[in-house]
Structure formats: structure tokens, C-alpha cells
């Protein structure tokens, strides 16, 4: 645990992160709705193709084959529609209505009002809050930050300071006490806001949404208590320094060496994901310095 006092968690950060969480949830509904509509359109198109082919009294062998393929595709599309419909149902609580906010969650109004004033959200025809075009752009930037965090910082979550190694999440026991979390120390050394790094880590793990009452926690100001405590408790760069038979080694030297090794490993892991997922380019680490307090 760190004994060094870090800069406090600013009100601006709390406002920004709170609004990004609300935007993320609104986009969860938007994406689920878009997916469901896309699959529904596919079902409609296939049903129309099936109707036309079935309506032919005389069909060629090619048309019989085409009908068989269309029917197979239609079965798959209908199964997919069941899945997207279920996903949309599960996302419905993220379709925030004005009535709900006014009656039960009025404490969220300052967040939503600020987002609306900045053109990030609007009120749709159902009297619910929905992301605007600007909101979609902000969300895309947030996704870029999440990708960058996973690529450049996740590797430092489990570092063996004794052996100078990094955990392999696929094979190592991550609960082992030998691991140290150096993400905050690395962020500070690189000049990246440590609160943003921990925010992205928790958002990536969906930690904020584990409690169904997370919006209430956001409204009363307690949602980010764990984030704040995590940043304050993490090991500092200075605490990484040590002395051996050859003299003292500064924390700056230690963290620089860790970052050199970690960066190489992060690129190696990215290339492995690139081969598996056909991801085109390495995410830009500089996007982590962007703020969205509009």
C-alpha cells in the first residue's frame, strides 16, 4: 500500500467519468436496437425470397438449390433474431426515460442536463434519452481509449518484481501474492492520468455495473470510491527503488526497465490478437491523454 499522497480525484474527472458511464449504457441499448433491427431486416428479406421461390410452380434445379439455401439462411437468421431480441430486452433498462429520471432518479439530472447541453444526448420520440451524432463520436473515442488501455496498460496489472516477469493470464494463478499491480505507477511515469487508467480498467471489466443500483451510487457520489482508493493505494514509482550490493537503484530506473519489457510484451500479445482477430493497427497510446469534459 502506498504511503505517498497522490493528487485528489477531481470533481471534473468525476463528472466526466459519470457522463461517460451513462453514455456507455445508452449506447448499449442503441447497439442492441441496431443489431436487432439489422437481423429483423435480414429475416424479412429472406422470407420474401423464400415466398418468391416457393410461388414458382415450376422450378429449375438451380432454383431448388437456391430455395434450400434461403431456407437454411432463414433458420439461422431466426435463431439470431431470438438472440438479438433477448439482448435488446436485457438492454431496455439502459433506455432512460425522462419520467423515470424525474420520478426515481432525479439526482442524475445534473449529469444528463450537462450532456444534453453539450449536444451529446437528446430526447427521442419516446421521451427517452438517446445519443446524438456527437454522442456517437464521443463513444467511439471512448472505445478507442479502452482498446489502447487493454493493449498498453493491462500487461502491467500483474508484475513479479522479484523475478522481473509478467503474468500470463491464460496460465498463471493471478491471485498469487507475488504479483504487483503497477498500472498506476506506469501511468504516472508516462504522464497519463492514473484515475483515467483505473477508470478504463474498471469499465473494461464492467466493474461499475456489477451492482444493479450503480446509477444510485453515481447520483449520491459513492460509485467512484473504489476507483479513488485504488489509485491512492497503488505502489508509487519511488517505492520501486531498492539497494543491493552494487548500490542504490532508483524507482525511476526500475519503472523504466519494467516499461521497456512490458512494451515489448504488449506488442507481442497484440500481434497474437491481431492474427486471431485480424485487427489492423496497434492502438495509439496517446488517446489515453484525451479528456471528454465537453
Short mmCIF file of C-alpha atoms in Angstrom, two decimals:
data_model
loop_
_atom_site.label_atom_id
_atom_site.label_comp_id
_atom_site.label_asym_id
_atom_site.label_seq_id
_atom_site.Cartn_x
_atom_site.Cartn_y
_atom_site.Cartn_z
CA UNK A 1 0.00 0.00 0.00
CA UNK A 2 1.30 3.44 -0.91
CA UNK A 3 2.13 5.97 1.77
CA UNK A 4 2.55 8.77 -0.76
CA UNK A 5 -0.31 11.19 -1.22
CA UNK A 6 -1.36 11.50 -4.82
CA UNK A 7 -3.36 14.39 -6.28
CA UNK A 8 -7.03 14.09 -5.28
CA UNK A 9 -9.70 12.74 -7.57
CA UNK A 10 -11.00 15.94 -9.15
CA UNK A 11 -14.66 16.90 -9.48
CA UNK A 12 -14.12 17.37 -13.22
CA UNK A 13 -12.93 13.77 -13.53
CA UNK A 14 -15.94 12.54 -11.55
CA UNK A 15 -18.29 14.49 -13.81
CA UNK A 16 -16.61 13.28 -16.97
CA UNK A 17 -16.42 9.65 -15.91
CA UNK A 18 -20.02 9.68 -14.69
CA UNK A 19 -21.22 11.04 -18.01
CA UNK A 20 -19.14 8.52 -19.93
CA UNK A 21 -20.71 5.68 -17.95
CA UNK A 22 -24.19 6.97 -18.72
CA UNK A 23 -23.25 7.35 -22.39
CA UNK A 24 -21.83 3.82 -22.42
CA UNK A 25 -25.10 2.40 -21.09
CA UNK A 26 -27.20 4.45 -23.52
CA UNK A 27 -25.04 3.10 -26.33
CA UNK A 28 -25.55 -0.44 -25.07
CA UNK A 29 -29.25 0.00 -25.78
CA UNK A 30 -28.61 1.76 -29.10
CA UNK A 31 -26.29 -1.01 -30.28
CA UNK A 32 -28.68 -3.74 -29.18
CA UNK A 33 -31.53 -2.00 -31.00
CA UNK A 34 -29.45 -1.59 -34.17
CA UNK A 35 -28.40 -5.25 -34.09
CA UNK A 36 -31.99 -6.40 -33.63
CA UNK A 37 -33.25 -4.22 -36.48
CA UNK A 38 -30.49 -5.43 -38.80
CA UNK A 39 -31.29 -9.08 -38.13
CA UNK A 40 -35.03 -8.37 -38.46
CA UNK A 41 -34.42 -6.80 -41.88
CA UNK A 42 -32.41 -9.85 -42.89
CA UNK A 43 -35.27 -12.12 -41.84
CA UNK A 44 -37.74 -10.04 -43.85
CA UNK A 45 -35.54 -10.18 -46.95
CA UNK A 46 -35.07 -13.94 -46.68
CA UNK A 47 -38.77 -14.51 -46.10
CA UNK A 48 -39.54 -12.51 -49.22
CA UNK A 49 -37.00 -14.52 -51.23
CA UNK A 50 -38.49 -17.75 -49.90
CA UNK A 51 -42.01 -16.58 -50.81
CA UNK A 52 -40.98 -15.75 -54.38
CA UNK A 53 -39.20 -19.06 -54.90
CA UNK A 54 -41.99 -21.10 -53.34
CA UNK A 55 -44.50 -19.29 -55.54
CA UNK A 56 -42.99 -20.75 -58.68
CA UNK A 57 -44.92 -23.83 -59.78
CA UNK A 58 -42.04 -24.99 -61.95
CA UNK A 59 -38.57 -24.52 -60.52
CA UNK A 60 -35.27 -25.34 -62.11
CA UNK A 61 -32.64 -27.35 -60.26
CA UNK A 62 -30.78 -24.11 -59.63
CA UNK A 63 -33.89 -22.53 -58.12
CA UNK A 64 -34.50 -25.58 -55.93
CA UNK A 65 -30.94 -25.30 -54.68
CA UNK A 66 -31.39 -21.56 -54.12
CA UNK A 67 -34.60 -22.17 -52.16
CA UNK A 68 -32.83 -24.71 -49.97
CA UNK A 69 -30.04 -22.23 -49.25
CA UNK A 70 -32.50 -19.43 -48.49
CA UNK A 71 -34.41 -21.65 -46.07
CA UNK A 72 -31.20 -22.64 -44.30
CA UNK A 73 -30.19 -19.00 -44.04
CA UNK A 74 -33.65 -18.13 -42.75
CA UNK A 75 -33.40 -20.70 -39.96
CA UNK A 76 -30.06 -19.22 -38.91
CA UNK A 77 -31.41 -15.67 -39.16
CA UNK A 78 -34.43 -16.51 -37.00
CA UNK A 79 -32.17 -18.05 -34.38
CA UNK A 80 -30.04 -14.92 -34.48
CA UNK A 81 -33.19 -12.81 -34.11
CA UNK A 82 -34.08 -14.66 -30.92
CA UNK A 83 -30.65 -13.79 -29.56
CA UNK A 84 -30.78 -10.12 -30.58
CA UNK A 85 -34.32 -9.78 -29.22
CA UNK A 86 -33.15 -11.17 -25.88
CA UNK A 87 -30.14 -8.84 -25.88
CA UNK A 88 -32.44 -5.90 -26.59
CA UNK A 89 -34.73 -6.92 -23.75
CA UNK A 90 -31.76 -7.06 -21.38
CA UNK A 91 -30.61 -3.63 -22.58
CA UNK A 92 -34.00 -1.98 -22.04
CA UNK A 93 -33.12 -0.65 -18.55
CA UNK A 94 -30.48 1.48 -20.31
CA UNK A 95 -33.17 3.26 -22.34
CA UNK A 96 -33.61 6.01 -19.77
CA UNK A 97 -36.91 7.83 -19.86
CA UNK A 98 -37.45 11.38 -18.69
CA UNK A 99 -40.30 10.19 -16.47
CA UNK A 100 -38.07 7.64 -14.72
CA UNK A 101 -35.36 10.20 -14.08
CA UNK A 102 -37.80 12.81 -12.79
CA UNK A 103 -39.63 10.39 -10.51
CA UNK A 104 -36.98 7.98 -9.23
CA UNK A 105 -33.50 9.18 -10.18
CA UNK A 106 -33.66 12.95 -10.10
CA UNK A 107 -30.11 13.06 -8.71
CA UNK A 108 -28.88 12.09 -12.19
CA UNK A 109 -30.41 15.17 -13.77
CA UNK A 110 -27.23 17.31 -13.49
CA UNK A 111 -25.26 14.67 -15.43
CA UNK A 112 -27.90 14.29 -18.13
CA UNK A 113 -28.58 18.03 -18.34
CA UNK A 114 -24.89 18.71 -18.92
CA UNK A 115 -24.72 16.00 -21.59
CA UNK A 116 -27.78 17.44 -23.32
CA UNK A 117 -26.40 20.99 -23.19
CA UNK A 118 -23.19 19.78 -24.82
CA UNK A 119 -25.08 18.03 -27.60
CA UNK A 120 -24.06 14.53 -26.56
CA UNK A 121 -27.60 13.29 -25.93
CA UNK A 122 -31.10 14.36 -26.89
CA UNK A 123 -34.65 13.31 -26.10
CA UNK A 124 -36.10 10.89 -28.66
CA UNK A 125 -39.69 10.42 -29.81
CA UNK A 126 -40.31 8.06 -26.88
CA UNK A 127 -39.28 10.75 -24.39
CA UNK A 128 -36.12 8.82 -23.61
CA UNK A 129 -32.53 10.00 -23.66
CA UNK A 130 -30.56 8.93 -26.73
CA UNK A 131 -27.04 9.63 -28.02
CA UNK A 132 -26.72 12.24 -30.76
CA UNK A 133 -24.25 12.10 -33.63
CA UNK A 134 -21.81 13.90 -31.35
CA UNK A 135 -22.55 11.31 -28.66
CA UNK A 136 -21.66 8.53 -31.06
CA UNK A 137 -18.34 10.24 -31.79
CA UNK A 138 -17.54 10.57 -28.09
CA UNK A 139 -18.42 6.91 -27.59
CA UNK A 140 -16.13 5.90 -30.46
CA UNK A 141 -13.32 7.82 -28.76
CA UNK A 142 -14.08 6.02 -25.51
CA UNK A 143 -13.87 2.66 -27.29
CA UNK A 144 -10.51 3.73 -28.73
CA UNK A 145 -9.31 4.52 -25.21
CA UNK A 146 -10.46 1.13 -23.97
CA UNK A 147 -8.59 -0.59 -26.80
CA UNK A 148 -5.49 1.45 -26.04
CA UNK A 149 -5.71 0.67 -22.32
CA UNK A 150 -6.01 -3.08 -22.94
CA UNK A 151 -3.07 -3.00 -25.35
CA UNK A 152 -0.67 -0.74 -23.48
CA UNK A 153 -1.53 -0.99 -19.76
CA UNK A 154 -3.21 -4.31 -19.00
CA UNK A 155 0.16 -6.03 -19.17
CA UNK A 156 1.28 -4.19 -16.00
CA UNK A 157 -1.60 -5.46 -13.86
CA UNK A 158 0.42 -8.47 -12.67
CA UNK A 159 4.17 -7.96 -12.40
CA UNK A 160 6.56 -10.18 -10.44
CA UNK A 161 9.06 -7.68 -9.01
CA UNK A 162 11.24 -10.42 -7.54
CA UNK A 163 11.69 -12.34 -10.79
CA UNK A 164 11.16 -9.43 -13.14
CA UNK A 165 8.39 -11.16 -15.06
CA UNK A 166 4.81 -10.61 -16.15
CA UNK A 167 1.84 -12.88 -15.55
CA UNK A 168 0.28 -14.86 -18.36
CA UNK A 169 -3.49 -14.53 -17.74
CA UNK A 170 -4.05 -17.81 -19.58
CA UNK A 171 -1.78 -19.95 -17.42
CA UNK A 172 -0.75 -18.16 -14.20
CA UNK A 173 -2.64 -18.04 -10.92
CA UNK A 174 -3.45 -14.34 -10.73
CA UNK A 175 -4.45 -14.47 -7.06
CA UNK A 176 -0.84 -15.26 -6.12
CA UNK A 177 0.70 -12.70 -3.75
CA UNK A 178 3.83 -12.42 -5.86
CA UNK A 179 2.09 -10.14 -8.35
CA UNK A 180 2.18 -6.36 -8.04
CA UNK A 181 -0.18 -4.03 -9.89
CA UNK A 182 1.97 -1.33 -11.50
CA UNK A 183 -0.58 0.24 -13.83
CA UNK A 184 -0.84 3.43 -11.78
CA UNK A 185 2.93 3.76 -11.40
CA UNK A 186 3.40 3.24 -15.13
CA UNK A 187 0.70 5.81 -15.90
CA UNK A 188 2.34 8.40 -13.66
CA UNK A 189 5.75 7.75 -15.20
CA UNK A 190 4.28 8.18 -18.68
CA UNK A 191 2.35 11.31 -17.75
CA UNK A 192 -1.06 9.66 -18.15
CA UNK A 193 -3.82 10.45 -15.64
CA UNK A 194 -3.83 7.45 -13.26
CA UNK A 195 -7.51 7.98 -12.48
CA UNK A 196 -8.31 7.57 -16.17
CA UNK A 197 -6.29 4.36 -16.37
CA UNK A 198 -8.11 2.83 -13.40
CA UNK A 199 -11.45 4.09 -14.75
CA UNK A 200 -10.78 2.37 -18.07
CA UNK A 201 -9.65 -0.79 -16.27
CA UNK A 202 -12.87 -0.93 -14.27
CA UNK A 203 -15.02 -0.06 -17.28
CA UNK A 204 -13.29 -2.76 -19.34
CA UNK A 205 -14.15 -5.27 -16.61
CA UNK A 206 -17.68 -3.79 -16.27
CA UNK A 207 -16.95 -3.42 -12.56
CA UNK A 208 -19.10 -0.30 -12.26
CA UNK A 209 -22.21 -2.20 -13.34
CA UNK A 210 -21.91 -5.21 -11.04
CA UNK A 211 -24.27 -3.52 -8.60
CA UNK A 212 -27.74 -3.13 -10.20
CA UNK A 213 -28.07 0.11 -8.21
CA UNK A 214 -24.98 1.66 -9.80
CA UNK A 215 -26.91 4.70 -11.02
CA UNK A 216 -27.98 5.44 -7.46
CA UNK A 217 -24.34 5.15 -6.35
CA UNK A 218 -23.36 7.55 -9.13
CA UNK A 219 -26.05 10.00 -8.10
CA UNK A 220 -25.04 10.04 -4.42
CA UNK A 221 -21.34 10.22 -5.26
CA UNK A 222 -20.13 6.83 -3.99
CA UNK A 223 -19.69 4.98 -7.30
CA UNK A 224 -16.07 6.05 -7.69
CA UNK A 225 -14.96 5.37 -4.11
CA UNK A 226 -13.22 2.14 -5.14
CA UNK A 227 -11.54 3.87 -8.08
CA UNK A 228 -10.26 6.64 -5.82
CA UNK A 229 -9.00 4.18 -3.20
CA UNK A 230 -7.29 2.05 -5.85
CA UNK A 231 -5.32 4.99 -7.20
CA UNK A 232 -4.31 6.18 -3.74
CA UNK A 233 -3.28 2.71 -2.54
CA UNK A 234 -1.21 1.66 -5.55
CA UNK A 235 2.56 1.40 -5.28
CA UNK A 236 4.44 4.53 -6.35
CA UNK A 237 7.46 4.85 -8.59
CA UNK A 238 9.61 5.92 -5.63
CA UNK A 239 8.67 2.76 -3.71
CA UNK A 240 10.08 0.62 -6.51
CA UNK A 241 13.62 1.74 -5.66
CA UNK A 242 15.92 -0.61 -3.78
CA UNK A 243 19.51 -1.08 -2.66
CA UNK A 244 21.77 -4.04 -3.39
CA UNK A 245 25.48 -4.87 -3.18
CA UNK A 246 26.20 -2.54 -6.08
CA UNK A 247 24.40 0.43 -4.55
CA UNK A 248 21.01 2.07 -4.84
CA UNK A 249 18.69 1.64 -7.79
CA UNK A 250 16.10 4.39 -8.18
CA UNK A 251 12.43 3.75 -8.72
CA UNK A 252 12.68 5.68 -11.98
CA UNK A 253 15.26 3.20 -13.28
CA UNK A 254 13.14 0.26 -12.17
CA UNK A 255 9.94 1.53 -13.78
CA UNK A 256 11.79 2.42 -16.99
CA UNK A 257 13.10 -1.15 -17.22
CA UNK A 258 9.65 -2.58 -16.48
CA UNK A 259 8.07 -0.38 -19.16
CA UNK A 260 10.69 -1.44 -21.71
CA UNK A 261 9.94 -5.11 -21.04
CA UNK A 262 6.20 -4.54 -20.77
CA UNK A 263 6.00 -2.60 -24.03
CA UNK A 264 7.74 -5.41 -25.89
CA UNK A 265 5.39 -7.98 -24.34
CA UNK A 266 2.34 -5.82 -25.08
CA UNK A 267 3.30 -5.64 -28.75
CA UNK A 268 3.86 -9.40 -28.82
CA UNK A 269 0.43 -10.03 -27.30
CA UNK A 270 -1.15 -7.56 -29.70
CA UNK A 271 0.36 -9.38 -32.67
CA UNK A 272 -1.12 -12.62 -31.33
CA UNK A 273 -4.55 -10.99 -31.08
CA UNK A 274 -4.03 -9.44 -34.49
CA UNK A 275 -3.53 -12.87 -36.01
CA UNK A 276 -6.63 -14.20 -34.24
CA UNK A 277 -8.93 -11.21 -34.77
CA UNK A 278 -7.42 -9.61 -37.87
CA UNK A 279 -7.07 -6.29 -36.04
CA UNK A 280 -5.30 -3.89 -38.35
CA UNK A 281 -3.20 -1.44 -36.36
CA UNK A 282 -1.72 -1.05 -32.90
CA UNK A 283 -3.94 1.33 -30.87
CA UNK A 284 -2.43 4.76 -30.27
CA UNK A 285 -1.38 5.16 -26.64
CA UNK A 286 -1.75 8.94 -26.87
CA UNK A 287 -5.56 8.68 -26.96
CA UNK A 288 -5.35 7.97 -23.23
CA UNK A 289 -4.44 11.61 -22.65
CA UNK A 290 -7.74 12.82 -24.15
CA UNK A 291 -10.46 14.15 -21.88
CA UNK A 292 -14.15 14.36 -22.72
CA UNK A 293 -15.28 17.06 -20.32
CA UNK A 294 -17.06 18.82 -23.15
#
